Short mmCIF file of C-alpha atoms and ligand atoms in Angstrom, two decimals:
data_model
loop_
_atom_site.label_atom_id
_atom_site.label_comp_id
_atom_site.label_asym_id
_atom_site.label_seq_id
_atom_site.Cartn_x
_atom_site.Cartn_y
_atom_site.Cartn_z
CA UNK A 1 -15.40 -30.36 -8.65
CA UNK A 2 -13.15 -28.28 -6.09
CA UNK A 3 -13.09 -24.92 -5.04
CA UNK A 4 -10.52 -22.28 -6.00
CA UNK A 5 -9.75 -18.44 -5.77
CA UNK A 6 -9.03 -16.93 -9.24
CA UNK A 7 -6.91 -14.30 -9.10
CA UNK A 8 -7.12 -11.38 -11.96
CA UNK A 9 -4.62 -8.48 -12.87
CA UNK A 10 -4.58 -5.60 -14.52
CA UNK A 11 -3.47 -5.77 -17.83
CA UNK A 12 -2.57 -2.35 -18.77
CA UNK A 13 0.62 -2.10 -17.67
CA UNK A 14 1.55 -5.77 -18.79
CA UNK A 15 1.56 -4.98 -22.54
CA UNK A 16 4.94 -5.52 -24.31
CA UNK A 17 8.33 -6.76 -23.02
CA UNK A 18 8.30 -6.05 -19.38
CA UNK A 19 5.35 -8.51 -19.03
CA UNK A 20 7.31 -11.58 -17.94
CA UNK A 21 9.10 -8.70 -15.16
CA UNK A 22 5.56 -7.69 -14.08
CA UNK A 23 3.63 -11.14 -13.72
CA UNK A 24 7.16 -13.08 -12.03
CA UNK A 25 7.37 -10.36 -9.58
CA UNK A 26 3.54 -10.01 -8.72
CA UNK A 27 3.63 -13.97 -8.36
CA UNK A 28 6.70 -13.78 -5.86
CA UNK A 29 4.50 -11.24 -4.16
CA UNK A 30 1.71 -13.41 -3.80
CA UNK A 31 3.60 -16.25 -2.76
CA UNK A 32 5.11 -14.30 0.00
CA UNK A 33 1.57 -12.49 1.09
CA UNK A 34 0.38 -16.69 1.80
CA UNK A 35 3.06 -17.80 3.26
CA UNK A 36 2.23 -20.04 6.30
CA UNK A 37 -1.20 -20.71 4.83
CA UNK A 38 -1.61 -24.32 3.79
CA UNK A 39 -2.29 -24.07 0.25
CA UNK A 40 -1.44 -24.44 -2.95
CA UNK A 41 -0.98 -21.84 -6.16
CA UNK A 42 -1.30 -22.29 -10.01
CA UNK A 43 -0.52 -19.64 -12.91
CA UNK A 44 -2.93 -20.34 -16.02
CA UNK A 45 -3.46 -18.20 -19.06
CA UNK A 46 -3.21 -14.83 -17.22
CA UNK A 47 -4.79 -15.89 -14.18
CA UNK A 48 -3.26 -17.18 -10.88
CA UNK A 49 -5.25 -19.65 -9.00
CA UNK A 50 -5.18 -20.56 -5.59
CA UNK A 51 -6.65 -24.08 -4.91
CA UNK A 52 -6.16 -26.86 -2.08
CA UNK A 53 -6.89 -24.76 0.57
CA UNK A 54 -9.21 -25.19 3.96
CA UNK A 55 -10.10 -21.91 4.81
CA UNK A 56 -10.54 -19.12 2.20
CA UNK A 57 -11.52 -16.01 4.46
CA UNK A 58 -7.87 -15.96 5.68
CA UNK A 59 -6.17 -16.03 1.99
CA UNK A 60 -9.08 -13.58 0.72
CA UNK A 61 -7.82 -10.46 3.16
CA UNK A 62 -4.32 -11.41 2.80
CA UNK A 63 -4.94 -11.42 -1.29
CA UNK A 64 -6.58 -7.61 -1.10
CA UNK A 65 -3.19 -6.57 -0.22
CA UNK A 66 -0.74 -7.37 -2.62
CA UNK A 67 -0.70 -4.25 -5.08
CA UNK A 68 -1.16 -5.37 -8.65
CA UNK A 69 -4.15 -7.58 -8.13
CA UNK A 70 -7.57 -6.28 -9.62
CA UNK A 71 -9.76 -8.88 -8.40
CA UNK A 72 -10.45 -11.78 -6.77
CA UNK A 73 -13.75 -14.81 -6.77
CA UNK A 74 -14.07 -17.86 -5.24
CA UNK A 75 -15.32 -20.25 -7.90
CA UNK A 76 -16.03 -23.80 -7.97
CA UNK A 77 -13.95 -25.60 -10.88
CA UNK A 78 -15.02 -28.23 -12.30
CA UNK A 79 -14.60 -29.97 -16.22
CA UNK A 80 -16.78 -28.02 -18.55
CA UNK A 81 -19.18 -30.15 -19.67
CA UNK A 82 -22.66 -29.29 -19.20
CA UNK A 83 -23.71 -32.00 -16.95
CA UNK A 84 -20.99 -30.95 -14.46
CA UNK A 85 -21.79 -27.47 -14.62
CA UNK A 86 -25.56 -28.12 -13.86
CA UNK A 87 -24.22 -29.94 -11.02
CA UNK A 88 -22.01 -27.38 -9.99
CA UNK A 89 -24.82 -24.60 -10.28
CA UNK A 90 -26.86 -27.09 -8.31
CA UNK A 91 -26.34 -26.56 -4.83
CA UNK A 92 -26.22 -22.27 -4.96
CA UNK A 93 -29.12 -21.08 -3.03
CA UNK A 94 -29.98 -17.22 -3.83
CA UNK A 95 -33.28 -15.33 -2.74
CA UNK A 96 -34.71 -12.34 -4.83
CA UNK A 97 -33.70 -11.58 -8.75
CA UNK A 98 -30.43 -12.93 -10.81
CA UNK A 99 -29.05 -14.10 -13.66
CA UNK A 100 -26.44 -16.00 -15.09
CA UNK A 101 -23.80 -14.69 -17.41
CA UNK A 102 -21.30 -17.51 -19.40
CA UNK A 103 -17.99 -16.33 -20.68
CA UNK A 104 -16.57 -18.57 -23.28
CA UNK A 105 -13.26 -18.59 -23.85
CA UNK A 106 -13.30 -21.91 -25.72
CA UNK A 107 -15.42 -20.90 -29.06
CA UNK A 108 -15.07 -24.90 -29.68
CA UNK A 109 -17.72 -25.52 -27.18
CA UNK A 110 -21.25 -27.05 -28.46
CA UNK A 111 -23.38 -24.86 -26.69
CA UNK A 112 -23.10 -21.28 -27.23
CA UNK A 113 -23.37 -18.73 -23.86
CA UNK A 114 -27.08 -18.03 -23.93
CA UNK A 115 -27.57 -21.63 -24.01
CA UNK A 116 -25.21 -22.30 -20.97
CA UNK A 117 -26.64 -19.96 -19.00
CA UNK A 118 -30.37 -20.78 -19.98
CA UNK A 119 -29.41 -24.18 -18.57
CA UNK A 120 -28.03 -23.38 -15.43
CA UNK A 121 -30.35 -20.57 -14.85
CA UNK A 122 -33.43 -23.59 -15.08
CA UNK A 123 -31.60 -25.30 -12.68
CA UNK A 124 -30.80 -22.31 -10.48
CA UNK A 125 -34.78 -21.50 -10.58
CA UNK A 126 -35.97 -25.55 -9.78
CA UNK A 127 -33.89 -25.20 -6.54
CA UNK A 128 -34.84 -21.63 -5.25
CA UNK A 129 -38.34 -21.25 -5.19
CA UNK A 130 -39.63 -17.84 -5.12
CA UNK A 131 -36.14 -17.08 -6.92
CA UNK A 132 -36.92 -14.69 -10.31
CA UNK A 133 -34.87 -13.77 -13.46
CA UNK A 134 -34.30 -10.18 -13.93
CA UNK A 135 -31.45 -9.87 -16.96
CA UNK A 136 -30.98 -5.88 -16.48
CA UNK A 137 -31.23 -5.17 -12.78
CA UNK A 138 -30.63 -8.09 -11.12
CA UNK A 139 -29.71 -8.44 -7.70
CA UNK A 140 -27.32 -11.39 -7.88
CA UNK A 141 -24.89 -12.68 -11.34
CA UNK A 142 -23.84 -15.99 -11.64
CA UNK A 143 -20.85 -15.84 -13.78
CA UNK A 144 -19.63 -19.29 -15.46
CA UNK A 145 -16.55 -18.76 -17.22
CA UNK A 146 -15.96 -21.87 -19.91
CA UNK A 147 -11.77 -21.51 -20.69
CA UNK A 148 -9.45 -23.29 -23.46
CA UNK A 149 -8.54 -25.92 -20.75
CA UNK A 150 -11.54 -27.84 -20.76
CA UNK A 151 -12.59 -26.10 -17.10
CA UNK A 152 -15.25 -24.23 -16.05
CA UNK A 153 -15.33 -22.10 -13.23
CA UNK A 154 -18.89 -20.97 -11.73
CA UNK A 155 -18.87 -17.68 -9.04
CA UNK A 156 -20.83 -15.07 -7.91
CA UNK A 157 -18.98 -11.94 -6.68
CA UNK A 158 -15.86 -10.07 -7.83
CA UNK A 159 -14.05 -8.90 -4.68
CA UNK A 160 -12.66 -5.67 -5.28
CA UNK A 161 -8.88 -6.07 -4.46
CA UNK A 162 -5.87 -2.82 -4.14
CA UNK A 163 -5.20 -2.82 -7.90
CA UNK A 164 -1.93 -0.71 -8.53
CA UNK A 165 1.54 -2.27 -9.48
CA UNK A 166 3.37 -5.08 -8.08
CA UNK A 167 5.83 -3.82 -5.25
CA UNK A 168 9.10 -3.53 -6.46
CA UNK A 169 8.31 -2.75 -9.93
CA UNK A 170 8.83 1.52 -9.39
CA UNK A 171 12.22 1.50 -7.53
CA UNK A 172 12.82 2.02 -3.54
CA UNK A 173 11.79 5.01 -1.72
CA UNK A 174 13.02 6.30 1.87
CA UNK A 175 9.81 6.70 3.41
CA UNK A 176 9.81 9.54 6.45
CA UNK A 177 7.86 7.78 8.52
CA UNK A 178 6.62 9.89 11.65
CA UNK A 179 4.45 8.89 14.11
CA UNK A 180 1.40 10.72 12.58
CA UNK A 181 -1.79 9.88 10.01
CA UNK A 182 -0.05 10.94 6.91
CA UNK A 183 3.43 9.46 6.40
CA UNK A 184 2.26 6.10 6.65
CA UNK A 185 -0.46 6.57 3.92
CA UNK A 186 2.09 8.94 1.94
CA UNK A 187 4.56 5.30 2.40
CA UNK A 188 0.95 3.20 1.14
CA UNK A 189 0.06 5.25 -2.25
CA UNK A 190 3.64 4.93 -3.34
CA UNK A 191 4.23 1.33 -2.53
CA UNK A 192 0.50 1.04 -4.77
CA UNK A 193 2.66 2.39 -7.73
CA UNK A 194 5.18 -0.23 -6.99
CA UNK A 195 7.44 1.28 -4.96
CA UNK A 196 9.74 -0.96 -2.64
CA UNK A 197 10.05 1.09 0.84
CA UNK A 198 13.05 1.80 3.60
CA UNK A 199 11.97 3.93 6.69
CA UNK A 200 13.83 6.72 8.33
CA UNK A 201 12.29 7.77 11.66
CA UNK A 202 13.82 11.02 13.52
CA UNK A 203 13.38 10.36 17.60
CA UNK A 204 15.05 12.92 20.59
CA UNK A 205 14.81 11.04 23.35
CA UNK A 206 14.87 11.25 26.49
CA UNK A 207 12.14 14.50 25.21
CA UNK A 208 10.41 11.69 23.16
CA UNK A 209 10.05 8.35 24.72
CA UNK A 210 10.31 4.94 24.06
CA UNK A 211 6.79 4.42 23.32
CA UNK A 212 7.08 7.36 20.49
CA UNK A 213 9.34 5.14 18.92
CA UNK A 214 7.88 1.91 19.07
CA UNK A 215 4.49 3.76 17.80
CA UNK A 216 6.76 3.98 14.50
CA UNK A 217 7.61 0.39 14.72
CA UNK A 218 3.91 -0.53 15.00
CA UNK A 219 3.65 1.31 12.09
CA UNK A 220 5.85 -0.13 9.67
CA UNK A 221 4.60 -3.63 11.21
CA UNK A 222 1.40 -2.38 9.53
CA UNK A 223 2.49 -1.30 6.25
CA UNK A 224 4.75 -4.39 5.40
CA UNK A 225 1.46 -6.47 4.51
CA UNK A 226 1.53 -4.04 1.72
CA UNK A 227 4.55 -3.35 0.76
CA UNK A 228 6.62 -6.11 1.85
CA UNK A 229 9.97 -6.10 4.13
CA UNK A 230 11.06 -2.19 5.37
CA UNK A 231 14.33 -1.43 6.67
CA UNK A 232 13.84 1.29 9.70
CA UNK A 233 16.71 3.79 9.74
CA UNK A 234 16.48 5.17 13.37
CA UNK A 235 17.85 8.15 13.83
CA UNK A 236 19.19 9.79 17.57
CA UNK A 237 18.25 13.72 16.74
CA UNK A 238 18.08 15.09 20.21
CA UNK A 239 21.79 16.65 20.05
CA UNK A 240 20.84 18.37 16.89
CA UNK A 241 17.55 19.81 17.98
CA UNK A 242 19.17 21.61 21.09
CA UNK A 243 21.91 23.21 18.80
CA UNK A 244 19.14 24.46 16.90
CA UNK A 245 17.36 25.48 19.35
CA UNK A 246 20.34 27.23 21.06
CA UNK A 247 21.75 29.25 18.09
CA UNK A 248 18.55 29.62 15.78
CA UNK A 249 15.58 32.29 15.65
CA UNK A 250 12.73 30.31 17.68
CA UNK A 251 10.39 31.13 14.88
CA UNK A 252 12.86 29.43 12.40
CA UNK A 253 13.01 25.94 14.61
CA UNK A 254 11.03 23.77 12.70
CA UNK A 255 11.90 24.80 9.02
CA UNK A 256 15.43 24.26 9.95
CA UNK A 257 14.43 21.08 12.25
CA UNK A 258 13.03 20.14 8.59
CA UNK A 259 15.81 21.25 6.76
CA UNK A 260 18.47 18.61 8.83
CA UNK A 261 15.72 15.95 8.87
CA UNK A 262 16.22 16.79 4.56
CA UNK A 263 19.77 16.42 4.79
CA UNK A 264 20.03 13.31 6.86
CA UNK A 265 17.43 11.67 4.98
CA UNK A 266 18.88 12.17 1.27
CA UNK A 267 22.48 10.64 2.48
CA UNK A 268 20.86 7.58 4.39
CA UNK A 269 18.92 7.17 1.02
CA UNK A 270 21.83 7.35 -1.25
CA UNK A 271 23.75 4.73 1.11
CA UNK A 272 20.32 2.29 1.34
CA UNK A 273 20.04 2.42 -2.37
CA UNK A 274 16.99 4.34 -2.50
CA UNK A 275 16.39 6.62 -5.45
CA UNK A 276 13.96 9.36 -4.21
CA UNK A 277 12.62 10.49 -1.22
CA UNK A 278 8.71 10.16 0.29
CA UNK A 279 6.64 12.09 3.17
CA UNK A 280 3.47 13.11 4.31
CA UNK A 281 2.98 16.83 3.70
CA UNK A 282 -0.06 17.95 2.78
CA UNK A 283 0.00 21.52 0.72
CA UNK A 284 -1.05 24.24 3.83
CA UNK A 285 -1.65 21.54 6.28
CA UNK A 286 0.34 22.97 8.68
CA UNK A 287 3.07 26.60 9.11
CA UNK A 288 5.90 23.81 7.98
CA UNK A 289 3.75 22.75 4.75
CA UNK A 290 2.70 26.25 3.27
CA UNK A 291 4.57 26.70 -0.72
CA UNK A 292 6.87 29.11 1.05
CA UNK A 293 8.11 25.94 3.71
CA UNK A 294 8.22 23.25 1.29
CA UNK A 295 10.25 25.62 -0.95
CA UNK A 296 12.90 26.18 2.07
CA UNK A 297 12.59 22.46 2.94
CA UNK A 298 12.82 21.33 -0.69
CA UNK A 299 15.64 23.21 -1.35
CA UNK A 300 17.63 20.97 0.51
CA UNK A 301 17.65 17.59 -1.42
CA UNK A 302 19.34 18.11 -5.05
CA UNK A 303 20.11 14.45 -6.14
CA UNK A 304 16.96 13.03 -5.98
CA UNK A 305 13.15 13.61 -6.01
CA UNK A 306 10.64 14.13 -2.83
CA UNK A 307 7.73 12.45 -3.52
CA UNK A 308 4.51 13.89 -1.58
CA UNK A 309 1.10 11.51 -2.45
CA UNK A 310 -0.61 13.64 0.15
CA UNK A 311 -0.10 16.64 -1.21
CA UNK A 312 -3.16 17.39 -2.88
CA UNK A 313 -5.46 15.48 -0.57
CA UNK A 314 -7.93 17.03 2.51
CA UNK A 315 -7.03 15.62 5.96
CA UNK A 316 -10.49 13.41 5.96
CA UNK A 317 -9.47 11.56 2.72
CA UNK A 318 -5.77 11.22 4.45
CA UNK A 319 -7.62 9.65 7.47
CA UNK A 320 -10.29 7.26 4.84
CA UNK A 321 -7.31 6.08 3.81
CA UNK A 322 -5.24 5.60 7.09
CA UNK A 323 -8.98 3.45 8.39
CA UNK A 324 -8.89 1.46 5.66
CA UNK A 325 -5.30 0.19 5.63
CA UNK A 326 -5.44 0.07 9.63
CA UNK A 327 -3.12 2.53 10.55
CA UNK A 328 -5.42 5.46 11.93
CA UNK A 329 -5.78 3.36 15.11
CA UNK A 330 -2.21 3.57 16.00
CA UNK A 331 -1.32 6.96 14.61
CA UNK A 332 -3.43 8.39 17.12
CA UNK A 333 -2.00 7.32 19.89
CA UNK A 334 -0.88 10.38 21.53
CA UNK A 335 2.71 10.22 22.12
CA UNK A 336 4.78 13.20 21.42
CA UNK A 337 6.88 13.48 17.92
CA UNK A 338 10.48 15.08 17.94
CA UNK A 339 8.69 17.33 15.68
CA UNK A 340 6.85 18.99 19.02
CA UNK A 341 9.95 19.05 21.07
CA UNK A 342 10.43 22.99 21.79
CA UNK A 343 8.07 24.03 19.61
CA UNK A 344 7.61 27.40 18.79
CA UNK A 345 4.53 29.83 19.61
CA UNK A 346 4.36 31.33 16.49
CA UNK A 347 6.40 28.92 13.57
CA UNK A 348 7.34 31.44 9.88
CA UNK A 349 4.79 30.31 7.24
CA UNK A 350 6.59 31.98 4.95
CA UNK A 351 10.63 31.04 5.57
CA UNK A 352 13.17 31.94 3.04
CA UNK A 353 16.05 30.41 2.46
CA UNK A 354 18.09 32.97 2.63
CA UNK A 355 17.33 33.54 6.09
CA UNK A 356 17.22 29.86 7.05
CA UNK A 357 20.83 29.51 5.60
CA UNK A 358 22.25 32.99 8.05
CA UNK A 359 19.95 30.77 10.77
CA UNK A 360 22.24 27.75 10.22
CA UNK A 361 25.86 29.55 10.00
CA UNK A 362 25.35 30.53 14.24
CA UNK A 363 24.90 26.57 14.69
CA UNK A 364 29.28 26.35 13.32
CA UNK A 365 29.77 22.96 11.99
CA UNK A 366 27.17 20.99 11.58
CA UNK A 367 28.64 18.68 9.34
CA UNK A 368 30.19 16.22 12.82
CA UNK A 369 26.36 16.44 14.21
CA UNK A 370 25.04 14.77 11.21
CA UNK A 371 27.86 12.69 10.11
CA UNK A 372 27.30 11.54 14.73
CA UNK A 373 23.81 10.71 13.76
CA UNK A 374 23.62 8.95 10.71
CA UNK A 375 26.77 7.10 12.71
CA UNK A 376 24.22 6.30 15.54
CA UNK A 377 21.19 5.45 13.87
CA UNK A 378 19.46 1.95 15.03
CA UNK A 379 18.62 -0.31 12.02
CA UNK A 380 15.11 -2.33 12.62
CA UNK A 381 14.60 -4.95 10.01
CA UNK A 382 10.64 -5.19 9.71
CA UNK A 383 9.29 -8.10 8.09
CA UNK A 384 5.99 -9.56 7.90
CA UNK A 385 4.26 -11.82 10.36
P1 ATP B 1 2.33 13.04 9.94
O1 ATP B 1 0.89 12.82 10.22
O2 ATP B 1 2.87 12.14 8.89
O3 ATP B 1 3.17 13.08 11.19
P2 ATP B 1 2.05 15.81 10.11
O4 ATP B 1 0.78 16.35 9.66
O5 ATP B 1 2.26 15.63 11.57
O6 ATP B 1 2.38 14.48 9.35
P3 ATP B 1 4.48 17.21 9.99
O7 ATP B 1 4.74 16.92 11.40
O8 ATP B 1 4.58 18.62 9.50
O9 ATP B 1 3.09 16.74 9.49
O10 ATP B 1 5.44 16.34 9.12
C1 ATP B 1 5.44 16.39 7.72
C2 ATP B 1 6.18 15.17 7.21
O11 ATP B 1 7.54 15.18 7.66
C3 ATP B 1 5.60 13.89 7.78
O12 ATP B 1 4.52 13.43 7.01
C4 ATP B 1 6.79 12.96 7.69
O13 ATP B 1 6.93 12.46 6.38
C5 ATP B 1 7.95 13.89 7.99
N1 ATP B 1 8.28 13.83 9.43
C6 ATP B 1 7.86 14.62 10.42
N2 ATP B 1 8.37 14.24 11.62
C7 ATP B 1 9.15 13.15 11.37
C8 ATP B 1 9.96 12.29 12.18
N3 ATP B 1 10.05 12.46 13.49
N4 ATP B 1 10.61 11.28 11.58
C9 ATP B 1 10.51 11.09 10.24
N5 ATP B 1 9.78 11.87 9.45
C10 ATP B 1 9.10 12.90 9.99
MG1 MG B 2 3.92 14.61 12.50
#
């Protein structure tokens, strides 16, 4: 008898050829989520298996959050016959109402489910007095699951895990990764379809300080439990900023502060191999995320999408998410984003681009400024702890 963790997938998007694809890479996922944990791990029959371990609570949080897993219990395992699954039941101590449920993979097996779990239930009930069956409401399930192998495994809960697709299954995405709530949840819903992550982060220092910056850092420490290693594209955008600010129409700063952040982005993308772009807008959040600013924004980036996961969402589910996956605690932190840095009173909600192009022409060539920046840029390596 020993104790394990059975891991369970979703199946749906294992069907047909790409299953091998899927289940190798959500394996080398899960290897890499345990490293330094003594341990060992076992694939079997559409399961994975994590067994020879000391402490589970450790490999349980580090489990719920590798995209692609559906569910995890810690089960005892033991060989199916019935004598060592009484034994196995034996030592469970439950209060209030249960009952047992037996899953038998192995239709070979001389006792059929009711009779398994009749059996262990007796047992259950001779060693937790006051204990009562209850087979449609009750408060605790005892699952035994009876497989092809000749093991049994006996558990109680199901611990909901992050479900999605195993990272690196969708592609790489250049994540804009600001210091704020919703770019690192917009960078978590896309690595939950898969999606392999790089970082770009825009900083104007000496207006935005060190601390700004290494708020970002803190940030993409957080999110590489999920989505495994980022690359952080740093990129000095203080010179550009002040020619904007010279030359442009005050009210135009931030679309066209936008606008370069567009442009910088999709050629750092194309050069990092990424094939789309992902940030945090939020439709009417903010004057820079009404249609018309998006539109202006959008209009920028023609070889490849911009995903937006926010989009659609209310700032309270951003920040449910951002609690959950522990990055609300550092994102507000109040240290200034470039994005603040001669702000205007009163930003356009409704740009054109029209106007933001004549807004551009007074800045001359831009083309050296960006070509200086994405020459400058600091590249951070993020990996996980
Ligand atoms: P966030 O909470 O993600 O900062 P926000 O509500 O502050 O978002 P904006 O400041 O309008 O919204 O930014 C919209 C999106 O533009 C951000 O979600 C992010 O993807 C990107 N962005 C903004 N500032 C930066 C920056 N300094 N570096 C990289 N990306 C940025
Ligand atoms: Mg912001």
């Amino acid at each position: 008898m020993s104790k394990v963790i059975v891991i369970r997938y979703s199946e749906l998007y294992l069907k047909g050829k790409n299953r091998n694809f899927f289940e190798k890479l959500l394996i080398d996922n899960i290897k890499s989520s345990l490293n330094g944990i003594d341990c060992k791990l076992k694939f079997n029959r559409s399961r994975y298996e994590v067994y020879d371990f000391s402490d589970e609570s450790e490999i349980v949080e580090r489990l719920k959050k590798v995209f692609g897993i559906h569910s995890i219990s810690i089960a005892t395992k033991c060989d199916y016959e019935i004598e060592n699954i009484i034994a196995a039941v034996s030592d469970i101590r439950l209060s209030g109402t249960f009952k047992v449920d037996t899953n038998r993979a192995d239709k070979t097996y001389p006792l059929i489910s009711t009779e398994v779990s009749a059996r262990a239930g007796a047992e259950i009930l001779k060693n937790n007095p006051g204990l009562k069956v209850d087979v449609h409401r009750p408060m605790n399930v005892i699952n035994i699951d009876i497989r092809e192998d000749g093991c049994a495994y006996i558990f109680k809960d199901r611990i909901a895990c992050a479900g999605g697709m195993p990272v690196g299954s969708s592609g790489k995405g250049l994540l804009l990764l600001s210091g704020g709530l919703d770019s690192p949840v917009a960078g978590y819903m896309m690595a939950k379809r898969g999606m392999r992550l790089d970082a770009i982060h825009f900083h104007s220092y000496p207006y935005t300080s060190e601390k700004a910056k290494q708020k970002v850092i803190d940030l993409a420490k957080i999110l590489v439990d999920y989505t495994g290693p980022i690359t952080l594209h740093c990129i000095p955008f203080t010179k550009i900023q002040e020619e904007i600010h010279k030359n442009c129409a005050s009210n135009y700063m931030i679309t066209i502060v936008r606008r370069f952040m567009m442009r910088i982005a999709e050629r750092v993308a194309a050069l990092s191999g990424c094939g789309c772009l992902v940030n945090g807008e939020s439709l009417g959040q903010v004057a820079s995320q009404t249609l018309e600013s998006i539109t202006v924004t959008n209009d920028m980036v023609k070889s490849m999408p911009i995903f937006r996961p926010c989009i659609g969402m209310d700032k309270q589910e951003i920040v449910d998410i951002s609690v959950k996956i522990k990055t609300y605690d550092t994102s507000i932190l109040p240290y200034e984003d470039c994005c603040t840095v001669f702000l205007p009173d009163s930003p356009v909600t409704k740009p054109t681009i029209r106007r933001a192009e004549r807004e551009e022409k007074r800045m001359g060539d831009f083309e050296s400024l960006i070509a200086e920046a994405i020459g400058n840029q600091e590249i951070i390596h993020i990996e996980k702890v």
